[in-house]
Amino acid sequence: MLQRFEDFRPYLHRFRDDCGVDRDIPKDASPEDIRRVAIVNLIPSVSEQRKFAALLDEMAAFDVITGKLQRDNITVAAVRDIFDIVLDDYDGMEKYLAADAIIIEYPLFESDLAKIQVGLDKTLQRNEKKALSRLLVTSQADSQTTPSTATIMLSKRKRAADVLDEKISKKVLKCSGPQS
């Protein structure tokens, strides 16, 4: 919906002087009919337009993030890096990405995975190891996928993806520390 507004925004100035209502309203039209409202009353103010543009940019960033999270070849470490960036950039996301959040489908699996990443895999119990059996790697012949058709990325979306990739690579470099 916001994208539609952005598409029409260059033409809104043509309606600034249209303070009248539609003259061809049928007599049986209801009093709440939208044609009884002057178009100039429906045009957002400059501050509202700025809010729309900021919201559209934020939605584009989330679209890039969700697209990356849905890839078949994404690693758990990359997911954690993306979530860290989301937590840093957006306030109020902690409750959605917490260990007990509704999004967590298998809490035991994810907590055990965190133990492995920290290096506590020796402390795993039998039921925890069973939950982690999903991590078993299949042979390459079984997991061959056909390449999907490439989608055309909008320049704004591409820039947002590049910014996210840059943030992830900086975070990886910062976490890995100096190499000796």
mmCIF file with all atom_site columns, C-alpha atoms in Angstrom:
data_model
loop_
_atom_site.group_PDB
_atom_site.id
_atom_site.type_symbol
_atom_site.label_atom_id
_atom_site.label_alt_id
_atom_site.label_comp_id
_atom_site.label_asym_id
_atom_site.label_entity_id
_atom_site.label_seq_id
_atom_site.pdbx_PDB_ins_code
_atom_site.Cartn_x
_atom_site.Cartn_y
_atom_site.Cartn_z
_atom_site.occupancy
_atom_site.B_iso_or_equiv
_atom_site.pdbx_formal_charge
_atom_site.auth_seq_id
_atom_site.auth_comp_id
_atom_site.auth_asym_id
_atom_site.auth_atom_id
_atom_site.pdbx_PDB_model_num
ATOM 1   C CA . MET A 1 1   ? 0.000   0.000   0.000   1.00 0.00 ? 1   MET A CA 1
ATOM 2   C CA . LEU A 1 2   ? 2.804   2.420   0.831   1.00 0.00 ? 2   LEU A CA 1
ATOM 3   C CA . GLN A 1 3   ? 4.484   1.592   -2.458  1.00 0.00 ? 3   GLN A CA 1
ATOM 4   C CA . ARG A 1 4   ? 1.314   2.635   -4.281  1.00 0.00 ? 4   ARG A CA 1
ATOM 5   C CA . PHE A 1 5   ? 1.449   5.957   -2.475  1.00 0.00 ? 5   PHE A CA 1
ATOM 6   C CA . GLU A 1 6   ? 5.074   6.396   -3.531  1.00 0.00 ? 6   GLU A CA 1
ATOM 7   C CA . ASP A 1 7   ? 4.059   5.682   -7.137  1.00 0.00 ? 7   ASP A CA 1
ATOM 8   C CA . PHE A 1 8   ? 1.369   8.399   -7.065  1.00 0.00 ? 8   PHE A CA 1
ATOM 9   C CA . ARG A 1 9   ? 3.287   10.962  -5.007  1.00 0.00 ? 9   ARG A CA 1
ATOM 10  C CA . PRO A 1 10  ? 4.790   12.823  -8.002  1.00 0.00 ? 10  PRO A CA 1
ATOM 11  C CA . TYR A 1 11  ? 1.262   13.586  -9.226  1.00 0.00 ? 11  TYR A CA 1
ATOM 12  C CA . LEU A 1 12  ? -0.331  14.695  -5.949  1.00 0.00 ? 12  LEU A CA 1
ATOM 13  C CA . HIS A 1 13  ? 0.582   18.345  -6.485  1.00 0.00 ? 13  HIS A CA 1
ATOM 14  C CA . ARG A 1 14  ? -1.989  18.477  -9.293  1.00 0.00 ? 14  ARG A CA 1
ATOM 15  C CA . PHE A 1 15  ? -4.795  17.977  -6.767  1.00 0.00 ? 15  PHE A CA 1
ATOM 16  C CA . ARG A 1 16  ? -3.713  20.641  -4.249  1.00 0.00 ? 16  ARG A CA 1
ATOM 17  C CA . ASP A 1 17  ? -6.249  23.134  -5.608  1.00 0.00 ? 17  ASP A CA 1
ATOM 18  C CA . ASP A 1 18  ? -9.117  20.637  -5.849  1.00 0.00 ? 18  ASP A CA 1
ATOM 19  C CA . CYS A 1 19  ? -11.158 21.664  -2.815  1.00 0.00 ? 19  CYS A CA 1
ATOM 20  C CA . GLY A 1 20  ? -14.510 20.706  -4.279  1.00 0.00 ? 20  GLY A CA 1
ATOM 21  C CA . VAL A 1 21  ? -16.344 17.421  -4.108  1.00 0.00 ? 21  VAL A CA 1
ATOM 22  C CA . ASP A 1 22  ? -17.417 15.262  -7.019  1.00 0.00 ? 22  ASP A CA 1
ATOM 23  C CA . ARG A 1 23  ? -20.270 16.954  -8.868  1.00 0.00 ? 23  ARG A CA 1
ATOM 24  C CA . ASP A 1 24  ? -21.706 13.769  -10.355 1.00 0.00 ? 24  ASP A CA 1
ATOM 25  C CA . ILE A 1 25  ? -22.751 12.045  -7.136  1.00 0.00 ? 25  ILE A CA 1
ATOM 26  C CA . PRO A 1 26  ? -25.963 10.028  -7.556  1.00 0.00 ? 26  PRO A CA 1
ATOM 27  C CA . LYS A 1 27  ? -28.883 11.140  -5.404  1.00 0.00 ? 27  LYS A CA 1
ATOM 28  C CA . ASP A 1 28  ? -29.129 7.741   -3.729  1.00 0.00 ? 28  ASP A CA 1
ATOM 29  C CA . ALA A 1 29  ? -25.469 7.795   -2.586  1.00 0.00 ? 29  ALA A CA 1
ATOM 30  C CA . SER A 1 30  ? -24.930 7.508   1.156   1.00 0.00 ? 30  SER A CA 1
ATOM 31  C CA . PRO A 1 31  ? -23.768 10.515  3.185   1.00 0.00 ? 31  PRO A CA 1
ATOM 32  C CA . GLU A 1 32  ? -20.481 8.684   3.926   1.00 0.00 ? 32  GLU A CA 1
ATOM 33  C CA . ASP A 1 33  ? -19.681 8.201   0.225   1.00 0.00 ? 33  ASP A CA 1
ATOM 34  C CA . ILE A 1 34  ? -16.006 8.948   -0.432  1.00 0.00 ? 34  ILE A CA 1
ATOM 35  C CA . ARG A 1 35  ? -16.946 11.107  -3.387  1.00 0.00 ? 35  ARG A CA 1
ATOM 36  C CA . ARG A 1 36  ? -18.347 13.657  -0.924  1.00 0.00 ? 36  ARG A CA 1
ATOM 37  C CA . VAL A 1 37  ? -14.848 14.292  0.448   1.00 0.00 ? 37  VAL A CA 1
ATOM 38  C CA . ALA A 1 38  ? -12.574 16.772  -1.300  1.00 0.00 ? 38  ALA A CA 1
ATOM 39  C CA . ILE A 1 39  ? -9.422  15.147  -2.678  1.00 0.00 ? 39  ILE A CA 1
ATOM 40  C CA . VAL A 1 40  ? -7.255  17.782  -1.035  1.00 0.00 ? 40  VAL A CA 1
ATOM 41  C CA . ASN A 1 41  ? -8.345  16.426  2.367   1.00 0.00 ? 41  ASN A CA 1
ATOM 42  C CA . LEU A 1 42  ? -6.968  12.991  1.462   1.00 0.00 ? 42  LEU A CA 1
ATOM 43  C CA . ILE A 1 43  ? -3.484  14.160  0.470   1.00 0.00 ? 43  ILE A CA 1
ATOM 44  C CA . PRO A 1 44  ? -0.980  13.565  3.287   1.00 0.00 ? 44  PRO A CA 1
ATOM 45  C CA . SER A 1 45  ? 1.019   16.457  4.654   1.00 0.00 ? 45  SER A CA 1
ATOM 46  C CA . VAL A 1 46  ? 4.762   16.752  4.096   1.00 0.00 ? 46  VAL A CA 1
ATOM 47  C CA . SER A 1 47  ? 5.531   15.320  7.542   1.00 0.00 ? 47  SER A CA 1
ATOM 48  C CA . GLU A 1 48  ? 3.181   12.398  6.871   1.00 0.00 ? 48  GLU A CA 1
ATOM 49  C CA . GLN A 1 49  ? 4.898   11.822  3.533   1.00 0.00 ? 49  GLN A CA 1
ATOM 50  C CA . ARG A 1 50  ? 8.278   11.703  5.305   1.00 0.00 ? 50  ARG A CA 1
ATOM 51  C CA . LYS A 1 51  ? 6.896   9.157   7.767   1.00 0.00 ? 51  LYS A CA 1
ATOM 52  C CA . PHE A 1 52  ? 5.602   7.066   4.866   1.00 0.00 ? 52  PHE A CA 1
ATOM 53  C CA . ALA A 1 53  ? 8.994   7.175   3.138   1.00 0.00 ? 53  ALA A CA 1
ATOM 54  C CA . ALA A 1 54  ? 10.819  6.166   6.351   1.00 0.00 ? 54  ALA A CA 1
ATOM 55  C CA . LEU A 1 55  ? 8.357   3.342   6.945   1.00 0.00 ? 55  LEU A CA 1
ATOM 56  C CA . LEU A 1 56  ? 8.760   2.150   3.359   1.00 0.00 ? 56  LEU A CA 1
ATOM 57  C CA . ASP A 1 57  ? 12.559  2.097   3.768   1.00 0.00 ? 57  ASP A CA 1
ATOM 58  C CA . GLU A 1 58  ? 12.226  0.109   6.993   1.00 0.00 ? 58  GLU A CA 1
ATOM 59  C CA . MET A 1 59  ? 9.848   -2.344  5.327   1.00 0.00 ? 59  MET A CA 1
ATOM 60  C CA . ALA A 1 60  ? 12.325  -2.797  2.456   1.00 0.00 ? 60  ALA A CA 1
ATOM 61  C CA . ALA A 1 61  ? 15.064  -3.605  4.984   1.00 0.00 ? 61  ALA A CA 1
ATOM 62  C CA . PHE A 1 62  ? 12.860  -6.206  6.673   1.00 0.00 ? 62  PHE A CA 1
ATOM 63  C CA . ASP A 1 63  ? 11.986  -7.634  3.259   1.00 0.00 ? 63  ASP A CA 1
ATOM 64  C CA . VAL A 1 64  ? 15.696  -8.141  2.561   1.00 0.00 ? 64  VAL A CA 1
ATOM 65  C CA . ILE A 1 65  ? 16.222  -9.708  5.991   1.00 0.00 ? 65  ILE A CA 1
ATOM 66  C CA . THR A 1 66  ? 13.332  -12.145 5.619   1.00 0.00 ? 66  THR A CA 1
ATOM 67  C CA . GLY A 1 67  ? 14.515  -13.036 2.120   1.00 0.00 ? 67  GLY A CA 1
ATOM 68  C CA . LYS A 1 68  ? 17.976  -13.884 3.444   1.00 0.00 ? 68  LYS A CA 1
ATOM 69  C CA . LEU A 1 69  ? 16.501  -15.955 6.273   1.00 0.00 ? 69  LEU A CA 1
ATOM 70  C CA . GLN A 1 70  ? 14.479  -18.046 3.805   1.00 0.00 ? 70  GLN A CA 1
ATOM 71  C CA . ARG A 1 71  ? 17.460  -19.113 1.697   1.00 0.00 ? 71  ARG A CA 1
ATOM 72  C CA . ASP A 1 72  ? 18.240  -22.815 1.554   1.00 0.00 ? 72  ASP A CA 1
ATOM 73  C CA . ASN A 1 73  ? 21.974  -22.332 1.998   1.00 0.00 ? 73  ASN A CA 1
ATOM 74  C CA . ILE A 1 74  ? 21.936  -20.071 5.078   1.00 0.00 ? 74  ILE A CA 1
ATOM 75  C CA . THR A 1 75  ? 23.955  -21.190 8.078   1.00 0.00 ? 75  THR A CA 1
ATOM 76  C CA . VAL A 1 76  ? 22.994  -20.956 11.725  1.00 0.00 ? 76  VAL A CA 1
ATOM 77  C CA . ALA A 1 77  ? 25.873  -18.568 12.321  1.00 0.00 ? 77  ALA A CA 1
ATOM 78  C CA . ALA A 1 78  ? 24.578  -16.261 9.583   1.00 0.00 ? 78  ALA A CA 1
ATOM 79  C CA . VAL A 1 79  ? 21.092  -16.368 11.115  1.00 0.00 ? 79  VAL A CA 1
ATOM 80  C CA . ARG A 1 80  ? 22.516  -15.430 14.503  1.00 0.00 ? 80  ARG A CA 1
ATOM 81  C CA . ASP A 1 81  ? 24.472  -12.559 12.926  1.00 0.00 ? 81  ASP A CA 1
ATOM 82  C CA . ILE A 1 82  ? 21.340  -11.291 11.184  1.00 0.00 ? 82  ILE A CA 1
ATOM 83  C CA . PHE A 1 83  ? 19.378  -11.491 14.441  1.00 0.00 ? 83  PHE A CA 1
ATOM 84  C CA . ASP A 1 84  ? 22.149  -9.598  16.248  1.00 0.00 ? 84  ASP A CA 1
ATOM 85  C CA . ILE A 1 85  ? 21.983  -6.837  13.650  1.00 0.00 ? 85  ILE A CA 1
ATOM 86  C CA . VAL A 1 86  ? 18.190  -6.684  13.958  1.00 0.00 ? 86  VAL A CA 1
ATOM 87  C CA . LEU A 1 87  ? 18.489  -6.447  17.745  1.00 0.00 ? 87  LEU A CA 1
ATOM 88  C CA . ASP A 1 88  ? 21.057  -3.642  17.418  1.00 0.00 ? 88  ASP A CA 1
ATOM 89  C CA . ASP A 1 89  ? 19.132  -1.632  14.832  1.00 0.00 ? 89  ASP A CA 1
ATOM 90  C CA . TYR A 1 90  ? 15.523  -2.025  15.992  1.00 0.00 ? 90  TYR A CA 1
ATOM 91  C CA . ASP A 1 91  ? 14.320  -1.428  19.526  1.00 0.00 ? 91  ASP A CA 1
ATOM 92  C CA . GLY A 1 92  ? 11.656  -3.741  20.896  1.00 0.00 ? 92  GLY A CA 1
ATOM 93  C CA . MET A 1 93  ? 12.697  -6.821  18.922  1.00 0.00 ? 93  MET A CA 1
ATOM 94  C CA . GLU A 1 94  ? 14.111  -8.599  21.994  1.00 0.00 ? 94  GLU A CA 1
ATOM 95  C CA . LYS A 1 95  ? 10.796  -10.234 22.850  1.00 0.00 ? 95  LYS A CA 1
ATOM 96  C CA . TYR A 1 96  ? 10.478  -11.672 19.333  1.00 0.00 ? 96  TYR A CA 1
ATOM 97  C CA . LEU A 1 97  ? 14.002  -13.106 19.214  1.00 0.00 ? 97  LEU A CA 1
ATOM 98  C CA . ALA A 1 98  ? 14.354  -14.277 22.828  1.00 0.00 ? 98  ALA A CA 1
ATOM 99  C CA . ALA A 1 99  ? 15.007  -17.924 23.721  1.00 0.00 ? 99  ALA A CA 1
ATOM 100 C CA . ASP A 1 100 ? 11.389  -18.365 24.853  1.00 0.00 ? 100 ASP A CA 1
ATOM 101 C CA . ALA A 1 101 ? 9.783   -16.431 21.982  1.00 0.00 ? 101 ALA A CA 1
ATOM 102 C CA . ILE A 1 102 ? 6.787   -17.778 20.087  1.00 0.00 ? 102 ILE A CA 1
ATOM 103 C CA . ILE A 1 103 ? 8.923   -18.097 16.939  1.00 0.00 ? 103 ILE A CA 1
ATOM 104 C CA . ILE A 1 104 ? 11.030  -20.833 18.589  1.00 0.00 ? 104 ILE A CA 1
ATOM 105 C CA . GLU A 1 105 ? 9.565   -24.097 17.343  1.00 0.00 ? 105 GLU A CA 1
ATOM 106 C CA . TYR A 1 106 ? 12.037  -26.490 19.001  1.00 0.00 ? 106 TYR A CA 1
ATOM 107 C CA . PRO A 1 107 ? 13.497  -24.796 22.102  1.00 0.00 ? 107 PRO A CA 1
ATOM 108 C CA . LEU A 1 108 ? 15.539  -27.857 23.127  1.00 0.00 ? 108 LEU A CA 1
ATOM 109 C CA . PHE A 1 109 ? 17.153  -28.074 19.694  1.00 0.00 ? 109 PHE A CA 1
ATOM 110 C CA . GLU A 1 110 ? 18.015  -24.389 19.625  1.00 0.00 ? 110 GLU A CA 1
ATOM 111 C CA . SER A 1 111 ? 19.403  -24.300 23.167  1.00 0.00 ? 111 SER A CA 1
ATOM 112 C CA . ASP A 1 112 ? 21.551  -27.353 22.405  1.00 0.00 ? 112 ASP A CA 1
ATOM 113 C CA . LEU A 1 113 ? 22.752  -25.737 19.211  1.00 0.00 ? 113 LEU A CA 1
ATOM 114 C CA . ALA A 1 114 ? 23.814  -22.709 21.236  1.00 0.00 ? 114 ALA A CA 1
ATOM 115 C CA . LYS A 1 115 ? 25.728  -25.031 23.583  1.00 0.00 ? 115 LYS A CA 1
ATOM 116 C CA . ILE A 1 116 ? 27.631  -26.500 20.635  1.00 0.00 ? 116 ILE A CA 1
ATOM 117 C CA . GLN A 1 117 ? 28.474  -23.060 19.292  1.00 0.00 ? 117 GLN A CA 1
ATOM 118 C CA . VAL A 1 118 ? 29.843  -22.011 22.690  1.00 0.00 ? 118 VAL A CA 1
ATOM 119 C CA . GLY A 1 119 ? 31.880  -25.219 22.956  1.00 0.00 ? 119 GLY A CA 1
ATOM 120 C CA . LEU A 1 120 ? 29.854  -27.073 25.586  1.00 0.00 ? 120 LEU A CA 1
ATOM 121 C CA . ASP A 1 121 ? 29.028  -30.039 23.334  1.00 0.00 ? 121 ASP A CA 1
ATOM 122 C CA . LYS A 1 122 ? 30.656  -32.459 25.816  1.00 0.00 ? 122 LYS A CA 1
ATOM 123 C CA . THR A 1 123 ? 27.964  -31.627 28.401  1.00 0.00 ? 123 THR A CA 1
ATOM 124 C CA . LEU A 1 124 ? 25.041  -32.659 26.184  1.00 0.00 ? 124 LEU A CA 1
ATOM 125 C CA . GLN A 1 125 ? 22.726  -35.331 27.550  1.00 0.00 ? 125 GLN A CA 1
ATOM 126 C CA . ARG A 1 126 ? 21.174  -38.171 25.552  1.00 0.00 ? 126 ARG A CA 1
ATOM 127 C CA . ASN A 1 127 ? 17.867  -36.390 24.807  1.00 0.00 ? 127 ASN A CA 1
ATOM 128 C CA . GLU A 1 128 ? 19.790  -33.274 23.784  1.00 0.00 ? 128 GLU A CA 1
ATOM 129 C CA . LYS A 1 129 ? 21.938  -35.289 21.383  1.00 0.00 ? 129 LYS A CA 1
ATOM 130 C CA . LYS A 1 130 ? 18.775  -36.824 19.936  1.00 0.00 ? 130 LYS A CA 1
ATOM 131 C CA . ALA A 1 131 ? 17.334  -33.359 19.350  1.00 0.00 ? 131 ALA A CA 1
ATOM 132 C CA . LEU A 1 132 ? 20.522  -32.413 17.517  1.00 0.00 ? 132 LEU A CA 1
ATOM 133 C CA . SER A 1 133 ? 20.359  -35.430 15.202  1.00 0.00 ? 133 SER A CA 1
ATOM 134 C CA . ARG A 1 134 ? 18.785  -33.055 12.657  1.00 0.00 ? 134 ARG A CA 1
ATOM 135 C CA . LEU A 1 135 ? 22.242  -31.664 12.063  1.00 0.00 ? 135 LEU A CA 1
ATOM 136 C CA . LEU A 1 136 ? 23.477  -34.862 10.429  1.00 0.00 ? 136 LEU A CA 1
ATOM 137 C CA . VAL A 1 137 ? 24.848  -34.076 6.994   1.00 0.00 ? 137 VAL A CA 1
ATOM 138 C CA . THR A 1 138 ? 23.463  -35.930 3.979   1.00 0.00 ? 138 THR A CA 1
ATOM 139 C CA . SER A 1 139 ? 25.594  -36.828 0.983   1.00 0.00 ? 139 SER A CA 1
ATOM 140 C CA . GLN A 1 140 ? 26.051  -34.247 -1.772  1.00 0.00 ? 140 GLN A CA 1
ATOM 141 C CA . ALA A 1 141 ? 24.304  -36.462 -4.345  1.00 0.00 ? 141 ALA A CA 1
ATOM 142 C CA . ASP A 1 142 ? 21.101  -36.453 -2.281  1.00 0.00 ? 142 ASP A CA 1
ATOM 143 C CA . SER A 1 143 ? 21.067  -32.734 -1.703  1.00 0.00 ? 143 SER A CA 1
ATOM 144 C CA . GLN A 1 144 ? 21.584  -31.449 -5.241  1.00 0.00 ? 144 GLN A CA 1
ATOM 145 C CA . THR A 1 145 ? 19.172  -28.670 -5.998  1.00 0.00 ? 145 THR A CA 1
ATOM 146 C CA . THR A 1 146 ? 18.206  -27.167 -9.290  1.00 0.00 ? 146 THR A CA 1
ATOM 147 C CA . PRO A 1 147 ? 19.023  -23.505 -9.687  1.00 0.00 ? 147 PRO A CA 1
ATOM 148 C CA . SER A 1 148 ? 15.973  -21.307 -9.494  1.00 0.00 ? 148 SER A CA 1
ATOM 149 C CA . THR A 1 149 ? 15.267  -18.514 -11.917 1.00 0.00 ? 149 THR A CA 1
ATOM 150 C CA . ALA A 1 150 ? 16.960  -15.287 -10.957 1.00 0.00 ? 150 ALA A CA 1
ATOM 151 C CA . THR A 1 151 ? 14.644  -12.573 -9.784  1.00 0.00 ? 151 THR A CA 1
ATOM 152 C CA . ILE A 1 152 ? 15.154  -8.975  -10.735 1.00 0.00 ? 152 ILE A CA 1
ATOM 153 C CA . MET A 1 153 ? 16.107  -7.006  -7.661  1.00 0.00 ? 153 MET A CA 1
ATOM 154 C CA . LEU A 1 154 ? 15.105  -3.397  -7.319  1.00 0.00 ? 154 LEU A CA 1
ATOM 155 C CA . SER A 1 155 ? 17.996  -1.040  -6.790  1.00 0.00 ? 155 SER A CA 1
ATOM 156 C CA . LYS A 1 156 ? 16.716  0.005   -3.351  1.00 0.00 ? 156 LYS A CA 1
ATOM 157 C CA . ARG A 1 157 ? 16.374  -3.625  -2.313  1.00 0.00 ? 157 ARG A CA 1
ATOM 158 C CA . LYS A 1 158 ? 19.843  -4.424  -3.645  1.00 0.00 ? 158 LYS A CA 1
ATOM 159 C CA . ARG A 1 159 ? 21.351  -1.553  -1.684  1.00 0.00 ? 159 ARG A CA 1
ATOM 160 C CA . ALA A 1 160 ? 19.617  -2.713  1.497   1.00 0.00 ? 160 ALA A CA 1
ATOM 161 C CA . ALA A 1 161 ? 20.930  -6.240  0.912   1.00 0.00 ? 161 ALA A CA 1
ATOM 162 C CA . ASP A 1 162 ? 24.453  -4.906  0.355   1.00 0.00 ? 162 ASP A CA 1
ATOM 163 C CA . VAL A 1 163 ? 24.279  -2.887  3.574   1.00 0.00 ? 163 VAL A CA 1
ATOM 164 C CA . LEU A 1 164 ? 23.113  -5.971  5.476   1.00 0.00 ? 164 LEU A CA 1
ATOM 165 C CA . ASP A 1 165 ? 25.904  -8.088  3.954   1.00 0.00 ? 165 ASP A CA 1
ATOM 166 C CA . GLU A 1 166 ? 28.438  -5.445  4.937   1.00 0.00 ? 166 GLU A CA 1
ATOM 167 C CA . LYS A 1 167 ? 27.145  -5.376  8.528   1.00 0.00 ? 167 LYS A CA 1
ATOM 168 C CA . ILE A 1 168 ? 27.305  -9.176  8.732   1.00 0.00 ? 168 ILE A CA 1
ATOM 169 C CA . SER A 1 169 ? 30.855  -9.311  7.379   1.00 0.00 ? 169 SER A CA 1
ATOM 170 C CA . LYS A 1 170 ? 31.962  -6.596  9.840   1.00 0.00 ? 170 LYS A CA 1
ATOM 171 C CA . LYS A 1 171 ? 30.376  -8.531  12.689  1.00 0.00 ? 171 LYS A CA 1
ATOM 172 C CA . VAL A 1 172 ? 32.114  -11.751 11.603  1.00 0.00 ? 172 VAL A CA 1
ATOM 173 C CA . LEU A 1 173 ? 35.470  -9.972  11.402  1.00 0.00 ? 173 LEU A CA 1
ATOM 174 C CA . LYS A 1 174 ? 34.935  -8.410  14.815  1.00 0.00 ? 174 LYS A CA 1
ATOM 175 C CA . CYS A 1 175 ? 33.966  -11.759 16.393  1.00 0.00 ? 175 CYS A CA 1
ATOM 176 C CA . SER A 1 176 ? 36.844  -13.698 14.834  1.00 0.00 ? 176 SER A CA 1
ATOM 177 C CA . GLY A 1 177 ? 39.448  -11.321 16.279  1.00 0.00 ? 177 GLY A CA 1
ATOM 178 C CA . PRO A 1 178 ? 42.983  -10.824 14.997  1.00 0.00 ? 178 PRO A CA 1
ATOM 179 C CA . GLN A 1 179 ? 44.501  -13.750 13.162  1.00 0.00 ? 179 GLN A CA 1
ATOM 180 C CA . SER A 1 180 ? 48.055  -14.732 14.117  1.00 0.00 ? 180 SER A CA 1
#
